[in-house]
Structures are given as C-alpha cells and as structure tokens.
Coordinates of C-alpha atoms in Angstrom, one line a residue:
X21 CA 0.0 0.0 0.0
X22 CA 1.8 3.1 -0.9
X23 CA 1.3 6.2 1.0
X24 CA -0.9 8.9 0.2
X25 CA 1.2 12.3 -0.8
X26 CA 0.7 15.1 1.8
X27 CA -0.6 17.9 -1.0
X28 CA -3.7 15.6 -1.7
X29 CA -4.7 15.1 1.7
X30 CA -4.4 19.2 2.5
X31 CA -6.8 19.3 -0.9
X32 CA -8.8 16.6 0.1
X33 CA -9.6 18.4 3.6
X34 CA -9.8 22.0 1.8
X35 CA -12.6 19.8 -0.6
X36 CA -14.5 18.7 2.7
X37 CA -14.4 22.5 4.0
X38 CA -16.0 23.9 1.1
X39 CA -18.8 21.4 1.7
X40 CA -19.1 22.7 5.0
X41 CA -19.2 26.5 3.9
X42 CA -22.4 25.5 1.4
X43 CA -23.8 24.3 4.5
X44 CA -23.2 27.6 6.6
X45 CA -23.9 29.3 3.3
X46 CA -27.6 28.1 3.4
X47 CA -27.8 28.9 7.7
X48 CA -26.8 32.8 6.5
X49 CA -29.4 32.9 4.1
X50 CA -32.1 31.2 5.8
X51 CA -31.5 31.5 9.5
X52 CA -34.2 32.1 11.4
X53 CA -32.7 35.3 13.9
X54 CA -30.4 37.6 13.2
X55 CA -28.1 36.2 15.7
X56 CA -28.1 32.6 13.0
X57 CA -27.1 34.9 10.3
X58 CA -24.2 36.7 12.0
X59 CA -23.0 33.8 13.3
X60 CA -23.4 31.7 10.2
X61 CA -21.7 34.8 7.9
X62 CA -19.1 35.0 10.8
X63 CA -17.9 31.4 10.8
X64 CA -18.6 31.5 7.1
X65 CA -15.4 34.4 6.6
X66 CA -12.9 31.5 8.9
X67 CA -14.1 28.4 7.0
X68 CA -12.5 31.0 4.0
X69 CA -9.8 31.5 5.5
X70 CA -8.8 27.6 6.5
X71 CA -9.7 27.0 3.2
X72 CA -7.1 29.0 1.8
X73 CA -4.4 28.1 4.1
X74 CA -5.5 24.1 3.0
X75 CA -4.9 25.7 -0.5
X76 CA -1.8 27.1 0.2
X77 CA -0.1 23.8 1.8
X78 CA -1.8 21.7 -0.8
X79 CA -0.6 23.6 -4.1
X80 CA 2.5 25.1 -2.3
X81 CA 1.6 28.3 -3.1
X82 CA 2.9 30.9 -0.1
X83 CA 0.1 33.7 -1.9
X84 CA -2.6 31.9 -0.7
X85 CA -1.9 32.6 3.1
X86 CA -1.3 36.4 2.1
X87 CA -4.8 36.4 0.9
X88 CA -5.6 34.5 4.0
X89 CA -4.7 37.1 6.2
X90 CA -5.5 39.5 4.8
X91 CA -9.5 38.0 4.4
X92 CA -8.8 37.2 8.3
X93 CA -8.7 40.6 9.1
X94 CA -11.0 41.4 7.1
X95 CA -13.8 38.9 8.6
X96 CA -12.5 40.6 12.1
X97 CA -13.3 44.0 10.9
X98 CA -17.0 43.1 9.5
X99 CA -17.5 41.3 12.7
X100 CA -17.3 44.6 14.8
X101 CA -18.9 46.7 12.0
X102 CA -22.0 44.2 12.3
X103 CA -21.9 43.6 16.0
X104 CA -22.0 47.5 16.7
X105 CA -24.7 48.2 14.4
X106 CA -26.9 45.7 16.2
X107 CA -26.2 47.1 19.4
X108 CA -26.8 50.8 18.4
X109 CA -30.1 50.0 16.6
X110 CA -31.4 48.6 20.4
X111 CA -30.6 44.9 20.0
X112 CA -28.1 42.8 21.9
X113 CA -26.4 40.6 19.9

C-alpha cells in the first residue's frame, strides 16, 4: 500500500471544507434570527480562511496565506462593524 502524498490530503480536507461553507452558506441565508445569520456569515469568513491556508499547503503556493490574512482581518473587521450596528439600533447581539 503506498502512501498517500501530503498535498492531496491538504486538498482533500480543503474539498471537505468547502462542503461545509455551502452548508453555513444556506444557515446565512435562511437563518431564522439575526443572531443565525451573524453567526453563520461570521464562521462563514474562517471556514474562508482555513480553506485558503489548506490551499496554500496543498498547491504550495505561499500567496494563498497572504490572501488568507488578509481575508482574516477582514472577517474581524466586518465582525465589529456588524456587532456595533446591532447594538446601536437597540438589540443585543
């Protein structure tokens, strides 16, 4: 049995976590509070950016975790804009 090369199992798992994000995809869309949707879109940004690292092991490509980080902060960033606006229009997250 010969073992299975390191790249295709980092593509293999990125594969599995793109599943996952059609799954959250669907829980930010449909969600029944507004809490479901910001949690959905927020875990949504991070299932982004472990697929991109996955990416970036698998395809050895070092630009992919640029991106990454970049998307990372990004995802931080929306987080607060969206978690302030609830809070100033009267709701508590």
């Amino acid at each position: 049995m010969t073992p299975v090369p390191l790249e295709d199992v980092f593509l293999a798992a990125a594969a599995l976590f793109v599943v996952l994000a059609i799954v959250l995809f669907y829980r930010a869309v449909v969600g029944p509070t507004t809490q479901d949707r910001l949690l959905a879109v927020n875990v949504l940004g991070t299932n982004t950016v472990v697929i991109l690292a996955l990416l970036a092991a698998g395809l050895d490509q070092s630009w992919f975790l640029d991106v990454a980080l970049i998307y990372a902060l990004l995802n931080f960033l929306m987080s607060i804009a969206i978690s302030k606006f609830t809070v100033d229009r009267g709701g508590v997250l």
